[in-house]
Amino acid sequence: MRTILLATLLVASPVVAETVAVQCGDLFDSKSARLVGARTIVTSDGRVSQVLPGRVSVPGAREVDLSGHTCMPGWIDLHVHMASQSGPRSYEERFRLDDADYALRAVGYGEKTLRAGFTTVRDLGGEVTLKLRDAINAGLVTGPRIYAAGKSIATTGGHADPTNGINSELSFVLGTPGPTEGVVDGPMDARQAVRQRYKDGSDVIKITATGGVLSYAKSGDAPQFMDDEIRAIVETAKDYGYAVAAHAHGKEGMKRAIEGGVTTIEHGTYMDDEIFALMKKHGTWYVPTITAGRFVAEKARVPGYFPDIVRPKAERIGGQIQDTFAKAYKAGVKIAFGTDMGVGPHGDNALEFGYMVEGGMPANEALQAATFKAAQVLGASDLGQVEPGFRADIVAVPGNPLDDISLTRKVAFVMKDGVVY
Ligand SMILES: [Zn+2]
């Protein structure tokens, strides 16, 4: 019994980053977005050290035979929420569960995400994720590399006001949330909220520029920040080297966010030609999260799944995102990969590739959006490519994903920082 247990533990814990020769049947070059043929990727000390033509042996290296497989850089999902996973009981659970419960669940979500081929994620909201990130970095638990926003910043009653939908008695006991809790009204509050995120250890700032689908509030698309509040956030964020990600469904809120200088628009449901032009002018990225849209539109049809105030928003907004993505792609807006997992089930992130291709984006560009382009959004100069000096993050799928994008759901090999999972 003891031997079996020990063996299980050894399998479960990651191997040390040794020198590995990953012999790939084909390699997707994320910069040119094309397949370059058989390659052997040599990794040591957590980085790619060489990329050799063909499948060859390398003295002293452990060999991984991936003939018949396509290798590519580890995928990056720019919009997840590792601290939660929505379900019909999410709303009541907020009153029963502790952070420890959410943290323990998050460990499982992190492991699923990594094994699905996502070696890096940007988490756009959830305080527990800051601790999950640290635990993963310390090697205590298994999961992707995380860039975490910590608490999202909202205005009073906005999409990320943590006291939405609770009764007056509880509201009285909890008090009015302020910048510390990520709720701001006015530019001074906005500055304080960004500085508080710095104090908390966030890696990126997230704002909810318009209403949202899952919050206990009526409007999913009304603007929720004034120009001066957004500008205060973006300017303060710059002082700390932070990019700002803006959740937005409605047009007016998006406009204010883009003109205010945010880096990404998340969801972007009601974008139109005017917004596309504005994004191109400002160099703003679009992170579509089609998966979340499809998920909530489907669940809106299940009686009782969402509260009455949420269901109509889920139906209307959810169904729209894929159409918007199709138009944005045609208009030439810069698009990077994000799913909003935590709305849908963690580990199903690769569904987004299929939805992007369905929306008119060629498979090679969808893969590029989750590698080369997503790394640009993160400002990470050693992620998103398989090149000497880059972090040894590699995924492989059987066959050719450019012919059949659904192969991205059949990940056969995952390496992060040179460690095989
Ligand atoms: Zn989200």
XYZ file of C-alpha atoms and ligand atoms in Angstrom:
422
model
C 0.000 0.000 0.000
C 2.760 2.386 0.970
C 4.699 1.659 -2.277
C 1.634 2.360 -4.391
C 1.063 5.633 -2.602
C 4.655 6.686 -3.112
C 4.478 5.804 -6.806
C 1.307 7.863 -7.168
C 2.984 10.818 -5.525
C 5.975 10.564 -7.831
C 3.748 10.589 -10.884
C 1.683 13.475 -9.559
C 4.588 15.764 -8.726
C 6.315 17.452 -11.677
C 9.736 16.257 -12.742
C 12.624 18.676 -12.384
C 13.493 20.829 -15.410
C 16.141 18.578 -16.985
C 17.552 18.774 -20.523
C 14.884 17.457 -22.859
C 14.853 16.911 -26.628
C 11.259 17.255 -27.825
C 11.152 15.613 -31.261
C 8.181 17.156 -33.064
C 6.600 15.790 -36.248
C 5.829 19.405 -37.126
C 6.259 22.810 -35.488
C 3.890 25.782 -35.642
C 5.901 28.982 -35.875
C 3.712 31.488 -34.041
C 5.406 34.571 -35.486
C 4.796 33.685 -39.143
C 1.675 31.650 -38.229
C 2.713 28.660 -40.340
C 3.995 25.121 -40.009
C 7.732 24.795 -40.560
C 8.160 20.994 -40.599
C 9.802 18.508 -38.229
C 11.907 20.083 -35.497
C 13.671 19.000 -32.327
C 13.251 21.488 -29.498
C 15.993 21.257 -26.894
C 15.136 22.651 -23.472
C 17.329 23.135 -20.423
C 16.965 25.176 -17.227
C 13.369 25.944 -18.122
C 14.205 27.647 -21.431
C 14.425 26.646 -25.063
C 18.131 26.296 -25.829
C 18.030 25.086 -29.462
C 15.549 24.401 -32.242
C 17.098 21.849 -34.624
C 15.806 20.786 -38.059
C 14.294 17.287 -38.220
C 13.775 14.838 -35.402
C 17.220 14.189 -34.005
C 18.898 12.776 -30.907
C 20.751 15.138 -28.598
C 23.507 13.682 -26.397
C 22.630 13.817 -22.706
C 19.024 14.844 -23.291
C 15.913 12.900 -22.416
C 14.008 12.275 -25.637
C 10.286 12.826 -26.092
C 9.011 11.273 -29.322
C 6.195 13.405 -30.756
C 6.211 12.042 -34.307
C 2.788 12.511 -35.883
C 2.219 15.506 -33.607
C 2.300 19.267 -34.091
C 4.172 21.251 -31.447
C 3.593 24.917 -30.702
C 4.189 27.442 -27.951
C 2.144 26.879 -24.784
C -1.206 28.603 -25.152
C -2.091 31.828 -23.354
C -5.649 32.600 -22.249
C -5.975 36.331 -21.553
C -9.279 36.171 -19.726
C -9.997 33.648 -16.987
C -11.287 33.674 -13.418
C -9.473 30.896 -11.570
C -11.172 31.766 -8.273
C -14.601 30.562 -9.331
C -16.749 28.601 -11.745
C -20.294 29.759 -12.339
C -23.286 27.519 -11.771
C -26.892 27.775 -10.648
C -25.719 27.870 -7.024
C -22.980 30.522 -7.388
C -25.182 33.310 -6.076
C -26.099 31.612 -2.781
C -22.608 30.119 -2.330
C -21.205 33.602 -1.849
C -23.002 33.630 1.495
C -21.824 30.189 2.623
C -18.317 29.608 1.309
C -15.049 31.003 2.631
C -11.989 32.070 0.665
C -10.417 28.749 1.662
C -13.212 26.891 -0.156
C -12.676 28.966 -3.278
C -8.913 28.555 -3.038
C -9.129 24.775 -2.818
C -11.445 24.666 -5.814
C -9.069 26.974 -7.676
C -6.245 24.451 -7.269
C -8.269 21.956 -9.301
C -9.160 24.578 -11.919
C -5.493 25.505 -12.286
C -4.460 21.916 -12.882
C -7.204 21.373 -15.486
C -6.215 24.568 -17.288
C -2.557 23.589 -17.515
C -3.320 20.044 -18.689
C -5.555 21.529 -21.410
C -2.428 23.158 -22.870
C -2.741 26.636 -21.350
C 0.632 27.322 -19.776
C -0.128 30.999 -19.075
C -3.343 32.781 -18.129
C -4.313 36.335 -17.322
C -6.833 36.269 -14.489
C -9.218 39.224 -14.680
C -10.826 39.293 -11.280
C -10.661 37.299 -8.070
C -8.551 37.940 -4.976
C -7.943 34.249 -4.313
C -6.039 34.007 -7.600
C -3.208 36.185 -6.257
C -2.512 33.431 -3.723
C -2.967 30.646 -6.272
C -0.388 32.387 -8.482
C 2.079 32.501 -5.588
C 1.470 28.851 -4.675
C 2.028 27.773 -8.306
C 5.202 29.852 -8.555
C 6.456 28.303 -5.314
C 5.838 24.808 -6.740
C 3.278 23.958 -4.042
C 0.509 23.194 -6.536
C 0.316 22.569 -10.278
C -1.089 25.188 -12.613
C -0.410 27.716 -15.350
C 1.732 30.831 -15.005
C -0.703 33.511 -13.837
C -0.888 37.244 -14.435
C -3.526 38.272 -11.900
C -5.645 41.407 -11.587
C -6.823 40.684 -8.055
C -10.015 42.587 -7.328
C -11.662 44.149 -10.400
C -12.384 47.865 -10.153
C -16.012 49.002 -10.524
C -18.195 51.975 -9.618
C -21.031 51.816 -7.059
C -23.540 49.186 -8.166
C -21.261 48.380 -11.102
C -20.457 44.961 -12.520
C -17.779 44.218 -9.895
C -19.354 45.885 -6.832
C -19.056 42.982 -4.353
C -22.204 44.041 -2.475
C -24.626 43.893 -5.429
C -27.853 42.010 -4.781
C -27.673 41.708 -0.995
C -30.384 42.901 1.351
C -30.303 46.233 3.196
C -29.544 44.678 6.585
C -26.429 42.922 5.272
C -25.463 46.043 3.326
C -25.637 48.013 6.562
C -23.423 45.502 8.392
C -20.863 45.334 5.573
C -20.808 49.077 5.013
C -20.327 50.865 1.709
C -17.461 49.349 -0.282
C -14.669 51.732 -1.301
C -11.413 51.719 -3.285
C -9.913 49.044 -1.003
C -12.722 46.714 -2.103
C -12.360 47.908 -5.703
C -15.331 50.301 -5.777
C -14.658 53.880 -6.880
C -16.642 57.056 -7.452
C -14.495 59.860 -8.774
C -10.874 60.192 -9.936
C -9.341 60.289 -6.449
C -10.970 56.966 -5.551
C -9.836 55.617 -8.902
C -6.205 56.422 -8.149
C -6.472 54.878 -4.716
C -8.017 51.702 -6.103
C -5.102 51.197 -8.523
C -2.567 51.833 -5.771
C -4.399 49.351 -3.552
C -4.036 46.725 -6.311
C -0.291 47.454 -6.320
C -0.266 46.925 -2.576
C -2.209 43.679 -3.015
C 0.353 42.420 -5.551
C -1.705 42.566 -8.761
C -0.023 42.188 -12.176
C -2.662 43.955 -14.280
C -5.661 46.238 -13.676
C -9.189 45.213 -14.617
C -12.100 47.642 -14.808
C -15.750 46.979 -15.548
C -16.432 49.812 -17.998
C -20.061 48.762 -18.516
C -22.597 46.520 -16.834
C -22.109 42.767 -17.132
C -24.116 39.613 -17.623
C -23.663 37.669 -14.398
C -23.834 40.478 -11.833
C -27.031 40.905 -9.865
C -28.017 44.115 -11.646
C -30.338 45.116 -14.443
C -28.204 46.591 -17.204
C -25.529 44.637 -19.000
C -24.389 47.420 -21.268
C -24.810 50.885 -19.698
C -21.541 52.813 -19.170
C -20.364 52.684 -15.550
C -17.331 54.974 -15.497
C -16.957 58.661 -16.355
C -14.092 59.768 -18.614
C -12.167 61.321 -15.723
C -12.386 58.105 -13.694
C -11.037 55.974 -16.542
C -8.267 58.449 -17.262
C -7.282 58.481 -13.563
C -7.100 54.682 -13.588
C -5.047 54.443 -16.787
C -2.640 57.209 -15.715
C -2.121 55.729 -12.251
C -1.728 52.250 -13.736
C 1.073 53.530 -15.986
C 3.037 54.658 -12.920
C 3.157 51.041 -11.803
C 3.734 49.544 -15.251
C 0.240 48.095 -15.388
C -1.844 47.470 -18.481
C -5.582 48.066 -18.054
C -8.139 45.518 -19.255
C -11.676 46.834 -19.705
C -14.714 44.608 -19.520
C -17.287 46.223 -21.841
C -20.499 45.249 -23.621
C -22.123 48.613 -24.462
C -20.806 51.066 -27.015
C -20.574 54.241 -24.925
C -18.578 52.561 -22.144
C -16.237 51.017 -24.720
C -15.690 54.360 -26.375
C -14.730 55.996 -23.092
C -12.382 53.113 -22.241
C -10.636 53.128 -25.635
C -10.207 56.909 -25.640
C -9.036 56.694 -22.026
C -6.159 54.459 -23.141
C -6.970 50.928 -21.948
C -4.948 48.064 -23.467
C -7.735 45.555 -24.133
C -11.502 45.525 -24.562
C -12.968 42.312 -23.161
C -16.174 40.817 -24.682
C -16.926 43.955 -26.773
C -20.445 42.764 -27.491
C -21.986 45.855 -29.108
C -18.971 47.035 -31.087
C -19.677 48.607 -34.467
C -17.718 50.243 -37.296
C -17.129 53.397 -35.257
C -15.626 51.358 -32.398
C -13.506 49.253 -34.778
C -12.053 52.455 -36.257
C -11.409 53.871 -32.790
C -9.635 50.686 -31.665
C -7.439 50.678 -34.747
C -6.586 54.339 -34.174
C -5.599 53.729 -30.530
C -4.032 50.290 -31.069
C -6.509 48.715 -28.649
C -6.686 44.906 -28.559
C -9.914 42.920 -28.621
C -10.268 39.833 -26.388
C -13.586 38.314 -27.512
C -14.464 35.501 -25.012
C -16.885 33.815 -27.425
C -16.888 30.731 -25.188
C -18.480 32.646 -22.316
C -21.073 34.159 -24.647
C -22.059 30.767 -26.013
C -22.122 29.273 -22.510
C -24.430 31.857 -20.919
C -26.746 31.974 -23.962
C -27.158 28.188 -23.670
C -27.716 28.249 -19.899
C -30.252 31.100 -20.227
C -32.558 28.487 -21.747
C -32.365 26.305 -18.605
C -35.161 27.355 -16.217
C -33.828 28.548 -12.862
C -30.154 28.419 -13.881
C -29.799 32.214 -13.601
C -31.679 34.637 -11.316
C -34.544 36.447 -13.122
C -32.565 39.684 -13.300
C -29.621 37.941 -15.024
C -31.366 35.603 -17.494
C -32.456 38.195 -20.116
C -28.936 39.655 -20.201
C -27.396 36.197 -20.675
C -29.756 35.486 -23.558
C -29.284 38.799 -25.357
C -25.577 39.532 -24.829
C -24.308 35.947 -24.857
C -25.666 35.187 -28.315
C -24.161 38.340 -29.811
C -20.431 37.962 -29.077
C -19.537 35.513 -31.862
C -21.185 37.762 -34.498
C -19.260 40.752 -33.153
C -16.035 38.741 -33.306
C -16.701 37.919 -36.979
C -17.198 41.607 -37.800
C -14.178 42.736 -35.771
C -11.962 40.207 -37.556
C -13.138 41.424 -40.975
C -12.584 45.030 -39.894
C -8.943 44.243 -39.063
C -9.064 44.865 -35.304
C -6.137 43.319 -33.359
C -7.521 40.181 -31.708
C -5.973 38.108 -28.916
C -7.267 34.936 -27.316
C -9.458 34.876 -24.187
C -12.328 32.706 -22.961
C -13.621 34.120 -19.642
C -13.359 30.616 -18.160
C -14.873 30.561 -14.740
C -18.036 31.512 -16.544
C -17.720 28.241 -18.479
C -15.889 25.198 -17.042
C -12.130 25.522 -16.538
C -10.163 23.198 -18.797
C -12.501 23.670 -21.777
C -10.545 26.782 -22.858
C -9.614 25.324 -26.266
C -13.293 25.482 -27.300
C -12.554 29.111 -28.154
C -10.252 28.071 -31.037
C -13.173 26.289 -32.709
C -15.514 29.244 -32.165
C -12.939 31.638 -33.627
C -12.565 29.493 -36.742
C -16.372 29.212 -36.967
C -16.464 33.028 -36.812
C -14.256 33.305 -39.899
C -10.705 33.442 -38.532
C -8.305 30.949 -40.170
C -6.959 28.286 -37.762
C -3.367 29.541 -38.015
C -4.437 33.024 -36.905
C -6.496 31.613 -34.028
C -3.385 29.762 -32.796
C -1.319 32.918 -33.241
C -3.889 34.864 -31.174
C -3.247 32.477 -28.248
C 0.550 32.556 -28.555
C 2.506 35.320 -30.309
C -0.238 37.955 -30.024
C -1.342 37.123 -26.483
C 2.300 37.455 -25.360
C 2.357 40.935 -26.916
C -0.687 41.904 -24.857
C 1.087 40.671 -21.719
C 4.230 42.558 -22.687
C 6.095 39.269 -22.152
C 9.186 39.111 -24.352
C 9.970 35.472 -23.497
C 6.524 33.913 -23.988
C 4.468 32.888 -27.024
C 7.249 31.590 -29.290
C 9.424 28.492 -29.497
C 12.792 30.162 -29.992
C 16.127 29.925 -28.147
C 15.950 31.989 -24.957
C 12.176 31.788 -24.655
C 10.549 29.969 -21.762
C 10.183 26.268 -22.496
C 6.385 26.262 -22.734
C 5.315 23.733 -25.364
C 2.077 21.978 -26.233
C 1.525 19.276 -28.830
C -1.601 17.908 -30.446
C -1.938 14.824 -32.661
C -2.095 15.557 -36.401
C -2.422 18.956 -38.039
C -4.528 21.541 -36.149
C -4.554 23.847 -39.179
C -6.638 21.217 -40.997
C -8.762 20.357 -37.979
C -8.898 22.940 -35.195
C -10.806 20.555 -32.902
C -7.470 18.756 -32.363
C -6.656 21.561 -29.917
C -9.038 19.758 -27.559
C -6.867 16.604 -27.715
C -3.657 17.904 -26.159
C -1.064 15.107 -25.976
C 1.867 16.923 -24.395
C 2.309 19.910 -22.093
C 5.581 21.441 -20.955
C 5.822 24.562 -18.798
C 9.181 26.093 -17.858
C 10.864 22.938 -19.145
C 8.821 20.636 -16.913
C 6.638 17.985 -18.561
C 3.123 17.603 -17.083
Zn -14.548 37.926 -16.986
